[in-house]
Amino acid sequence: MSVLVFTENWDRKFKKLSFELVSYARGVADLLNTSVLALSVGPVEDSELMKLGQYGASRIISIDRPELKNLDNQAWAGVIAAVALKEDARVLILSNNNTGKAIAPRLSVKLKAGVGAGVSSLPVSTEPFTVNKRAFSGNALAQTVIRSEMKILTLLQNSYGLCETENRAVIEKSDVQADTGFLKTEVLDVQKQTGKILLTDADIVVSGGRGMKSPDNWGPLVELATLLGGATACSRPVSDEGWRPHEEHTGQTGKIISPNLYIAVGISGATQHLAGVSSSKYIVAINTDKDAPIFEAAQYGIVGDAAKVLPKLVEAVREIKK
Amino acid sequence: MKILVCISNVPDTTTKVKFTEGNKSLDTAGIQWVINPWDELSLTRALELKDNPASGVKSVTVAHVGTAASEPTIRKALAIGADEAIRVNAGAADAWYTAFQLAEVIRKEQFDLVLCGIESSDYNGSLVGGMIAEFLGIPNVSAVSSLNIENGKPVMVREIDGGKETVTVPVPCLAVVQKGIAKEPRIASMRGIMTARTKQIKIYEPAPAEPLTEVVSFSKPAPRAACRFIDPENAAELISILQNEAKVI
């Protein structure tokens, strides 16, 4: 019996999300008195794989197969399921990111494993196996019993945190092969976002709404985000108007994020917007309307015009960064 | 080409959710039910493709797992322009159960392309689409933000962490669709509303299956402390608080 965690890599490197997943897996394994097995797919070097050990993985299984270069949901789920069965995994843990959402449902059917999708804390009980999962777009938690023998959990990014351990892991190279008959996804073109912090990875996010008044006014907002080492985001009307790319849209139908700090500038805070940002640790709101609902979600607020307030914030951040 | 769009019936996105019976079930009083926003965008895109003869799309069907109470939502999909509608007469017990029923329908009716929204706004599972594909053993592409049909093959843009990829898979296949797939949901015309009233909804009885998960209760996230306001003339104070009190910058 073991807890198996799938740790994706990005250009052969892990990131905070990977270490958070292993930390979470360690927490689940402790509840079940078992160990954590991390599974890596791709050409990741041993020195990088060893980092997973620092967060509690006892064994690291590395599969490096050329046919698994591109994500094919069916083939990847096949490989992960094969490892899960071989290792007698009782709980499988994936991120609730794009890759996790692509693979987890197929794994569920392959392994007849019920899914707790979008968890942010450890199971409340292991017998019966019960988790709290995100529901109603962040407006509730659904306490869910998973009745199948094998369970799958997908963890919300930036929800659990990191726990370092004294643990050291051993690396095993696995010869599990993908069933090439399932490799149906043909990648025609790749557009990588380079040199920018990913919105879903960012600890700090500065976001603009219609109160920014024009796409030409984004300069100080971008500058503030850059100075803080954060990412930029926007509300739905802004992306619908084409002021900002739709990848920046945070909210119920856009990206769901939980940074440490979310600064909402000129965003009124409709329910649909809050659904995407309500799990941020701190929310700061800047808005001309003191009755805007965003102030009910925010811990800190400034009633004022973005065009006047933003340059002052930029100036103040420059001072502290000196 | 035949397209199927799977639709879920969810509370209107502005609903302030409340629970009853000791937080065991959703308080449905006063709730407006709508087509799940991502499913509505999927339907819109399917109809846009059908409008273009070059796509080769001949029909757009919607399928839903739910009781008779969700018929108004199915009628709305017909009014927007779906040619046919199917309802599996059962409550959507969990993602596994729902996907199992939809896969059974697809086996019987045979579609070339199945579209599912990336999640439903009630249980946020992001599961049903991928599960259907696995039940049927067909390829699927997740987080699709653009869909075209070129020479009978679906060409899709999917979002990956840190970028986008243009991909294709052979039909029959399933696309899990997110924002960007269509600009705005299509609105029903008066003529559409009139014809939808008389269209027949095909009813299937559910196939035997057991859900794997069960929601036993709901809770609300802890309320946040009241907002502390900072004088706009002294905006620098905010930065000082974030640095020294909240310690987030």
PDB file of C-alpha atoms in Angstrom, chain B:
ATOM      1  CA  MET B   1     -20.459  15.087 -38.698  1.00  0.00           C
ATOM      2  CA  LYS B   2     -22.712  14.727 -35.664  1.00  0.00           C
ATOM      3  CA  ILE B   3     -21.896  16.758 -32.551  1.00  0.00           C
ATOM      4  CA  LEU B   4     -23.163  16.051 -29.052  1.00  0.00           C
ATOM      5  CA  VAL B   5     -23.013  18.744 -26.365  1.00  0.00           C
ATOM      6  CA  CYS B   6     -23.423  17.500 -22.790  1.00  0.00           C
ATOM      7  CA  ILE B   7     -25.260  20.014 -20.642  1.00  0.00           C
ATOM      8  CA  SER B   8     -25.579  20.407 -16.930  1.00  0.00           C
ATOM      9  CA  ASN B   9     -28.327  22.268 -15.107  1.00  0.00           C
ATOM     10  CA  VAL B  10     -26.864  24.632 -12.470  1.00  0.00           C
ATOM     11  CA  PRO B  11     -27.957  27.547 -10.276  1.00  0.00           C
ATOM     12  CA  ASP B  12     -27.599  30.929 -11.951  1.00  0.00           C
ATOM     13  CA  THR B  13     -24.036  32.146 -11.367  1.00  0.00           C
ATOM     14  CA  THR B  14     -25.193  35.105  -9.237  1.00  0.00           C
ATOM     15  CA  THR B  15     -26.944  32.797  -6.728  1.00  0.00           C
ATOM     16  CA  LYS B  16     -25.981  33.207  -3.087  1.00  0.00           C
ATOM     17  CA  VAL B  17     -25.983  29.539  -2.178  1.00  0.00           C
ATOM     18  CA  LYS B  18     -27.660  28.380   1.041  1.00  0.00           C
ATOM     19  CA  PHE B  19     -28.158  24.928   2.467  1.00  0.00           C
ATOM     20  CA  THR B  20     -30.993  23.178   4.313  1.00  0.00           C
ATOM     21  CA  GLU B  21     -31.628  20.029   6.368  1.00  0.00           C
ATOM     22  CA  GLY B  22     -28.566  20.521   8.549  1.00  0.00           C
ATOM     23  CA  ASN B  23     -26.426  21.632   5.590  1.00  0.00           C
ATOM     24  CA  LYS B  24     -27.084  18.360   3.825  1.00  0.00           C
ATOM     25  CA  SER B  25     -28.682  19.751   0.698  1.00  0.00           C
ATOM     26  CA  LEU B  26     -28.857  22.872  -1.413  1.00  0.00           C
ATOM     27  CA  ASP B  27     -31.700  25.238  -0.591  1.00  0.00           C
ATOM     28  CA  THR B  28     -33.329  25.469  -4.029  1.00  0.00           C
ATOM     29  CA  ALA B  29     -35.896  28.100  -3.006  1.00  0.00           C
ATOM     30  CA  GLY B  30     -35.735  31.038  -5.379  1.00  0.00           C
ATOM     31  CA  ILE B  31     -32.908  29.583  -7.468  1.00  0.00           C
ATOM     32  CA  GLN B  32     -32.930  30.279 -11.200  1.00  0.00           C
ATOM     33  CA  TRP B  33     -31.572  27.275 -13.074  1.00  0.00           C
ATOM     34  CA  VAL B  34     -29.445  27.807 -16.144  1.00  0.00           C
ATOM     35  CA  ILE B  35     -27.299  25.868 -18.600  1.00  0.00           C
ATOM     36  CA  ASN B  36     -23.829  25.517 -17.069  1.00  0.00           C
ATOM     37  CA  PRO B  37     -21.857  28.478 -18.538  1.00  0.00           C
ATOM     38  CA  TRP B  38     -19.136  26.361 -20.213  1.00  0.00           C
ATOM     39  CA  ASP B  39     -21.740  24.003 -21.699  1.00  0.00           C
ATOM     40  CA  GLU B  40     -23.591  27.007 -23.087  1.00  0.00           C
ATOM     41  CA  LEU B  41     -20.375  28.213 -24.755  1.00  0.00           C
ATOM     42  CA  SER B  42     -19.792  24.687 -26.140  1.00  0.00           C
ATOM     43  CA  LEU B  43     -23.299  24.660 -27.597  1.00  0.00           C
ATOM     44  CA  THR B  44     -22.717  28.089 -29.118  1.00  0.00           C
ATOM     45  CA  ARG B  45     -19.508  26.951 -30.781  1.00  0.00           C
ATOM     46  CA  ALA B  46     -21.145  23.755 -32.076  1.00  0.00           C
ATOM     47  CA  LEU B  47     -23.920  25.846 -33.663  1.00  0.00           C
ATOM     48  CA  GLU B  48     -21.401  28.285 -35.155  1.00  0.00           C
ATOM     49  CA  LEU B  49     -19.648  25.330 -36.777  1.00  0.00           C
ATOM     50  CA  LYS B  50     -22.948  23.962 -38.089  1.00  0.00           C
ATOM     51  CA  ASP B  51     -23.740  27.379 -39.610  1.00  0.00           C
ATOM     52  CA  ASN B  52     -20.621  27.051 -41.741  1.00  0.00           C
ATOM     53  CA  PRO B  53     -21.265  24.359 -44.417  1.00  0.00           C
ATOM     54  CA  ALA B  54     -17.510  23.879 -44.900  1.00  0.00           C
ATOM     55  CA  SER B  55     -17.286  22.348 -41.403  1.00  0.00           C
ATOM     56  CA  GLY B  56     -19.401  19.381 -42.463  1.00  0.00           C
ATOM     57  CA  VAL B  57     -21.378  19.509 -39.215  1.00  0.00           C
ATOM     58  CA  LYS B  58     -24.852  18.169 -39.919  1.00  0.00           C
ATOM     59  CA  SER B  59     -26.484  18.113 -36.513  1.00  0.00           C
ATOM     60  CA  VAL B  60     -26.061  19.295 -32.935  1.00  0.00           C
ATOM     61  CA  THR B  61     -27.674  17.286 -30.145  1.00  0.00           C
ATOM     62  CA  VAL B  62     -27.697  18.037 -26.431  1.00  0.00           C
ATOM     63  CA  ALA B  63     -27.733  15.385 -23.699  1.00  0.00           C
ATOM     64  CA  HIS B  64     -28.437  15.810 -20.010  1.00  0.00           C
ATOM     65  CA  VAL B  65     -28.612  13.529 -16.994  1.00  0.00           C
ATOM     66  CA  GLY B  66     -31.379  14.769 -14.731  1.00  0.00           C
ATOM     67  CA  THR B  67     -34.976  14.482 -13.654  1.00  0.00           C
ATOM     68  CA  ALA B  68     -37.965  16.035 -15.408  1.00  0.00           C
ATOM     69  CA  ALA B  69     -37.384  19.140 -13.266  1.00  0.00           C
ATOM     70  CA  SER B  70     -34.498  20.141 -15.520  1.00  0.00           C
ATOM     71  CA  GLU B  71     -36.550  20.131 -18.726  1.00  0.00           C
ATOM     72  CA  PRO B  72     -36.718  23.963 -18.904  1.00  0.00           C
ATOM     73  CA  THR B  73     -32.913  24.003 -19.226  1.00  0.00           C
ATOM     74  CA  ILE B  74     -33.062  21.405 -22.021  1.00  0.00           C
ATOM     75  CA  ARG B  75     -35.784  23.448 -23.773  1.00  0.00           C
ATOM     76  CA  LYS B  76     -33.530  26.474 -23.532  1.00  0.00           C
ATOM     77  CA  ALA B  77     -30.767  24.557 -25.332  1.00  0.00           C
ATOM     78  CA  LEU B  78     -33.266  23.604 -28.042  1.00  0.00           C
ATOM     79  CA  ALA B  79     -34.404  27.233 -28.282  1.00  0.00           C
ATOM     80  CA  ILE B  80     -30.799  28.347 -28.744  1.00  0.00           C
ATOM     81  CA  GLY B  81     -30.613  26.023 -31.726  1.00  0.00           C
ATOM     82  CA  ALA B  82     -29.860  22.382 -30.809  1.00  0.00           C
ATOM     83  CA  ASP B  83     -31.542  20.017 -33.278  1.00  0.00           C
ATOM     84  CA  GLU B  84     -32.314  17.276 -30.797  1.00  0.00           C
ATOM     85  CA  ALA B  85     -32.229  16.660 -27.057  1.00  0.00           C
ATOM     86  CA  ILE B  86     -31.765  13.577 -24.928  1.00  0.00           C
ATOM     87  CA  ARG B  87     -32.422  13.268 -21.214  1.00  0.00           C
ATOM     88  CA  VAL B  88     -31.322  10.351 -19.068  1.00  0.00           C
ATOM     89  CA  ASN B  89     -34.035  10.107 -16.460  1.00  0.00           C
ATOM     90  CA  ALA B  90     -31.933  10.029 -13.273  1.00  0.00           C
ATOM     91  CA  GLY B  91     -30.396  12.387 -10.763  1.00  0.00           C
ATOM     92  CA  ALA B  92     -26.734  13.106 -11.491  1.00  0.00           C
ATOM     93  CA  ALA B  93     -25.498  11.178  -8.439  1.00  0.00           C
ATOM     94  CA  ASP B  94     -21.790  11.919  -8.984  1.00  0.00           C
ATOM     95  CA  ALA B  95     -19.387  12.519 -11.864  1.00  0.00           C
ATOM     96  CA  TRP B  96     -18.736   8.801 -12.364  1.00  0.00           C
ATOM     97  CA  TYR B  97     -22.448   7.950 -12.512  1.00  0.00           C
ATOM     98  CA  THR B  98     -23.233  10.877 -14.817  1.00  0.00           C
ATOM     99  CA  ALA B  99     -20.383  10.080 -17.204  1.00  0.00           C
ATOM    100  CA  PHE B 100     -21.409   6.406 -17.237  1.00  0.00           C
ATOM    101  CA  GLN B 101     -24.953   7.325 -18.316  1.00  0.00           C
ATOM    102  CA  LEU B 102     -23.762   9.761 -20.987  1.00  0.00           C
ATOM    103  CA  ALA B 103     -21.312   7.186 -22.352  1.00  0.00           C
ATOM    104  CA  GLU B 104     -24.206   4.712 -22.681  1.00  0.00           C
ATOM    105  CA  VAL B 105     -26.205   7.284 -24.660  1.00  0.00           C
ATOM    106  CA  ILE B 106     -23.249   7.994 -26.944  1.00  0.00           C
ATOM    107  CA  ARG B 107     -22.747   4.272 -27.609  1.00  0.00           C
ATOM    108  CA  LYS B 108     -26.339   4.011 -28.778  1.00  0.00           C
ATOM    109  CA  GLU B 109     -26.559   7.227 -30.768  1.00  0.00           C
ATOM    110  CA  GLN B 110     -23.014   7.447 -32.227  1.00  0.00           C
ATOM    111  CA  PHE B 111     -21.517  10.936 -32.396  1.00  0.00           C
ATOM    112  CA  ASP B 112     -18.306  12.052 -34.080  1.00  0.00           C
ATOM    113  CA  LEU B 113     -17.497  14.837 -31.681  1.00  0.00           C
ATOM    114  CA  VAL B 114     -18.626  15.224 -28.061  1.00  0.00           C
ATOM    115  CA  LEU B 115     -18.256  18.558 -26.254  1.00  0.00           C
ATOM    116  CA  CYS B 116     -18.305  18.965 -22.477  1.00  0.00           C
ATOM    117  CA  GLY B 117     -17.746  22.114 -20.422  1.00  0.00           C
ATOM    118  CA  ILE B 118     -14.563  22.018 -18.353  1.00  0.00           C
ATOM    119  CA  GLU B 119     -16.515  22.008 -15.105  1.00  0.00           C
ATOM    120  CA  SER B 120     -19.985  22.567 -13.761  1.00  0.00           C
ATOM    121  CA  SER B 121     -20.381  25.628 -11.591  1.00  0.00           C
ATOM    122  CA  ASP B 122     -21.972  23.589  -8.776  1.00  0.00           C
ATOM    123  CA  TYR B 123     -19.579  20.710  -8.042  1.00  0.00           C
ATOM    124  CA  ASN B 124     -16.538  22.060  -9.927  1.00  0.00           C
ATOM    125  CA  GLY B 125     -15.244  18.551 -10.542  1.00  0.00           C
ATOM    126  CA  SER B 126     -13.784  18.888 -14.072  1.00  0.00           C
ATOM    127  CA  LEU B 127     -14.376  15.168 -14.408  1.00  0.00           C
ATOM    128  CA  VAL B 128     -17.354  14.174 -16.542  1.00  0.00           C
ATOM    129  CA  GLY B 129     -15.797  14.875 -19.977  1.00  0.00           C
ATOM    130  CA  GLY B 130     -12.607  12.883 -19.429  1.00  0.00           C
ATOM    131  CA  MET B 131     -14.558  10.069 -17.788  1.00  0.00           C
ATOM    132  CA  ILE B 132     -16.916   9.739 -20.769  1.00  0.00           C
ATOM    133  CA  ALA B 133     -13.921   9.521 -23.107  1.00  0.00           C
ATOM    134  CA  GLU B 134     -12.350   6.787 -20.993  1.00  0.00           C
ATOM    135  CA  PHE B 135     -15.615   4.821 -20.739  1.00  0.00           C
ATOM    136  CA  LEU B 136     -15.803   4.923 -24.550  1.00  0.00           C
ATOM    137  CA  GLY B 137     -12.076   4.404 -25.119  1.00  0.00           C
ATOM    138  CA  ILE B 138     -11.873   7.457 -27.389  1.00  0.00           C
ATOM    139  CA  PRO B 139      -9.258  10.258 -27.301  1.00  0.00           C
ATOM    140  CA  ASN B 140     -10.046  13.528 -25.555  1.00  0.00           C
ATOM    141  CA  VAL B 141      -8.419  16.922 -25.369  1.00  0.00           C
ATOM    142  CA  SER B 142      -8.767  19.037 -22.244  1.00  0.00           C
ATOM    143  CA  ALA B 143      -8.852  22.818 -21.629  1.00  0.00           C
ATOM    144  CA  VAL B 144      -9.818  23.570 -25.236  1.00  0.00           C
ATOM    145  CA  SER B 145     -10.165  27.290 -25.957  1.00  0.00           C
ATOM    146  CA  SER B 146     -10.568  27.138 -29.746  1.00  0.00           C
ATOM    147  CA  LEU B 147     -12.182  24.535 -31.988  1.00  0.00           C
ATOM    148  CA  ASN B 148     -12.340  24.297 -35.771  1.00  0.00           C
ATOM    149  CA  ILE B 149     -13.000  21.446 -38.144  1.00  0.00           C
ATOM    150  CA  GLU B 150     -10.600  21.092 -41.036  1.00  0.00           C
ATOM    151  CA  ASN B 151     -11.129  18.319 -43.571  1.00  0.00           C
ATOM    152  CA  GLY B 152     -13.298  16.412 -41.142  1.00  0.00           C
ATOM    153  CA  LYS B 153     -10.729  16.616 -38.329  1.00  0.00           C
ATOM    154  CA  PRO B 154     -11.172  18.733 -35.223  1.00  0.00           C
ATOM    155  CA  VAL B 155      -8.296  21.172 -34.755  1.00  0.00           C
ATOM    156  CA  MET B 156      -8.167  22.532 -31.230  1.00  0.00           C
ATOM    157  CA  VAL B 157      -6.114  24.908 -29.150  1.00  0.00           C
ATOM    158  CA  ARG B 158      -5.574  23.641 -25.628  1.00  0.00           C
ATOM    159  CA  GLU B 159      -4.174  25.549 -22.721  1.00  0.00           C
ATOM    160  CA  ILE B 160      -1.244  23.996 -20.902  1.00  0.00           C
ATOM    161  CA  ASP B 161       0.548  25.468 -17.896  1.00  0.00           C
ATOM    162  CA  GLY B 162       2.729  28.103 -19.489  1.00  0.00           C
ATOM    163  CA  GLY B 163       1.354  28.206 -22.991  1.00  0.00           C
ATOM    164  CA  LYS B 164      -0.945  26.877 -25.655  1.00  0.00           C
ATOM    165  CA  GLU B 165      -0.767  23.994 -28.091  1.00  0.00           C
ATOM    166  CA  THR B 166      -2.657  23.466 -31.312  1.00  0.00           C
ATOM    167  CA  VAL B 167      -3.563  19.786 -31.456  1.00  0.00           C
ATOM    168  CA  THR B 168      -5.693  17.366 -33.404  1.00  0.00           C
ATOM    169  CA  VAL B 169      -7.074  13.934 -32.575  1.00  0.00           C
ATOM    170  CA  PRO B 170      -8.997  11.549 -34.836  1.00  0.00           C
ATOM    171  CA  VAL B 171     -12.790  11.283 -34.553  1.00  0.00           C
ATOM    172  CA  PRO B 172     -14.708  10.025 -32.719  1.00  0.00           C
ATOM    173  CA  CYS B 173     -13.312  12.163 -29.924  1.00  0.00           C
ATOM    174  CA  LEU B 174     -14.267  14.410 -27.053  1.00  0.00           C
ATOM    175  CA  ALA B 175     -13.250  17.988 -26.271  1.00  0.00           C
ATOM    176  CA  VAL B 176     -13.358  19.449 -22.769  1.00  0.00           C
ATOM    177  CA  VAL B 177     -14.074  23.082 -23.407  1.00  0.00           C
ATOM    178  CA  GLN B 178     -13.149  26.223 -21.510  1.00  0.00           C
ATOM    179  CA  LYS B 179     -13.401  29.962 -21.915  1.00  0.00           C
ATOM    180  CA  GLY B 180     -12.474  31.417 -25.294  1.00  0.00           C
ATOM    181  CA  ILE B 181     -14.253  28.711 -27.315  1.00  0.00           C
ATOM    182  CA  ALA B 182     -16.999  31.193 -28.207  1.00  0.00           C
ATOM    183  CA  LYS B 183     -17.133  34.900 -27.474  1.00  0.00           C
ATOM    184  CA  GLU B 184     -20.635  35.191 -26.040  1.00  0.00           C
ATOM    185  CA  PRO B 185     -23.268  32.517 -25.474  1.00  0.00           C
ATOM    186  CA  ARG B 186     -25.857  32.493 -28.251  1.00  0.00           C
ATOM    187  CA  ILE B 187     -29.258  33.855 -27.286  1.00  0.00           C
ATOM    188  CA  ALA B 188     -32.467  32.082 -28.254  1.00  0.00           C
ATOM    189  CA  SER B 189     -34.513  33.776 -30.975  1.00  0.00           C
ATOM    190  CA  MET B 190     -38.298  34.097 -30.680  1.00  0.00           C
ATOM    191  CA  ARG B 191     -38.637  31.542 -33.475  1.00  0.00           C
ATOM    192  CA  GLY B 192     -36.243  29.230 -31.649  1.00  0.00           C
ATOM    193  CA  ILE B 193     -38.280  29.513 -28.458  1.00  0.00           C
ATOM    194  CA  MET B 194     -41.497  28.698 -30.354  1.00  0.00           C
ATOM    195  CA  THR B 195     -40.089  25.628 -32.127  1.00  0.00           C
ATOM    196  CA  ALA B 196     -38.379  24.365 -28.957  1.00  0.00           C
ATOM    197  CA  ARG B 197     -41.764  24.113 -27.237  1.00  0.00           C
ATOM    198  CA  THR B 198     -42.959  21.333 -29.495  1.00  0.00           C
ATOM    199  CA  LYS B 199     -39.697  19.465 -30.052  1.00  0.00           C
ATOM    200  CA  GLN B 200     -39.627  16.059 -28.442  1.00  0.00           C
ATOM    201  CA  ILE B 201     -37.020  15.303 -25.827  1.00  0.00           C
ATOM    202  CA  LYS B 202     -35.824  11.723 -26.133  1.00  0.00           C
ATOM    203  CA  ILE B 203     -35.856  10.022 -22.737  1.00  0.00           C
ATOM    204  CA  TYR B 204     -33.547   7.169 -21.785  1.00  0.00           C
ATOM    205  CA  GLU B 205     -33.899   5.254 -18.532  1.00  0.00           C
ATOM    206  CA  PRO B 206     -30.565   5.006 -16.668  1.00  0.00           C
ATOM    207  CA  ALA B 207     -28.319   1.968 -16.996  1.00  0.00           C
ATOM    208  CA  PRO B 208     -27.481   0.262 -13.690  1.00  0.00           C
ATOM    209  CA  ALA B 209     -24.461   1.914 -12.035  1.00  0.00           C
ATOM    210  CA  GLU B 210     -23.333   2.867  -8.543  1.00  0.00           C
ATOM    211  CA  PRO B 211     -21.768   6.259  -7.795  1.00  0.00           C
ATOM    212  CA  LEU B 212     -18.298   6.164  -6.232  1.00  0.00           C
ATOM    213  CA  THR B 213     -18.635   9.315  -4.162  1.00  0.00           C
ATOM    214  CA  GLU B 214     -21.320  10.917  -2.036  1.00  0.00           C
ATOM    215  CA  VAL B 215     -21.625  14.456  -0.728  1.00  0.00           C
ATOM    216  CA  VAL B 216     -22.639  14.173   2.921  1.00  0.00           C
ATOM    217  CA  SER B 217     -22.752  17.842   3.905  1.00  0.00           C
ATOM    218  CA  PHE B 218     -21.858  21.371   2.889  1.00  0.00           C
ATOM    219  CA  SER B 219     -20.131  24.155   4.718  1.00  0.00           C
ATOM    220  CA  LYS B 220     -19.431  27.786   3.919  1.00  0.00           C
ATOM    221  CA  PRO B 221     -15.910  29.153   3.871  1.00  0.00           C
ATOM    222  CA  ALA B 222     -14.982  31.132   6.995  1.00  0.00           C
ATOM    223  CA  PRO B 223     -16.078  34.772   6.685  1.00  0.00           C
ATOM    224  CA  ARG B 224     -13.328  37.343   6.268  1.00  0.00           C
ATOM    225  CA  ALA B 225     -12.636  40.141   8.704  1.00  0.00           C
ATOM    226  CA  ALA B 226     -14.096  43.554   7.880  1.00  0.00           C
ATOM    227  CA  CYS B 227     -12.169  45.676   5.408  1.00  0.00           C
ATOM    228  CA  ARG B 228      -9.742  48.194   6.828  1.00  0.00           C
ATOM    229  CA  PHE B 229      -9.810  51.399   4.810  1.00  0.00           C
ATOM    230  CA  ILE B 230      -6.743  53.450   4.047  1.00  0.00           C
ATOM    231  CA  ASP B 231      -6.797  57.122   3.140  1.00  0.00           C
ATOM    232  CA  PRO B 232      -6.287  57.464  -0.641  1.00  0.00           C
ATOM    233  CA  GLU B 233      -4.084  60.503  -0.009  1.00  0.00           C
ATOM    234  CA  ASN B 234      -1.795  58.260   2.003  1.00  0.00           C
ATOM    235  CA  ALA B 235      -1.733  55.214  -0.271  1.00  0.00           C
ATOM    236  CA  ALA B 236       1.868  54.468   0.726  1.00  0.00           C
ATOM    237  CA  GLU B 237       0.513  53.321   4.111  1.00  0.00           C
ATOM    238  CA  LEU B 238      -1.026  50.332   2.341  1.00  0.00           C
ATOM    239  CA  ILE B 239       2.379  49.194   1.120  1.00  0.00           C
ATOM    240  CA  SER B 240       3.785  49.559   4.611  1.00  0.00           C
ATOM    241  CA  ILE B 241       0.945  47.433   6.056  1.00  0.00           C
ATOM    242  CA  LEU B 242       1.397  44.749   3.394  1.00  0.00           C
ATOM    243  CA  GLN B 243       5.101  44.642   4.137  1.00  0.00           C
ATOM    244  CA  ASN B 244       5.110  44.825   7.915  1.00  0.00           C
ATOM    245  CA  GLU B 245       1.748  43.493   9.129  1.00  0.00           C
ATOM    246  CA  ALA B 246       0.469  41.094   6.476  1.00  0.00           C
ATOM    247  CA  LYS B 247       4.067  40.291   5.467  1.00  0.00           C
ATOM    248  CA  VAL B 248       3.101  39.412   1.913  1.00  0.00           C
ATOM    249  CA  ILE B 249       5.473  41.693   0.003  1.00  0.00           C
TER     250      ILE B 249
END
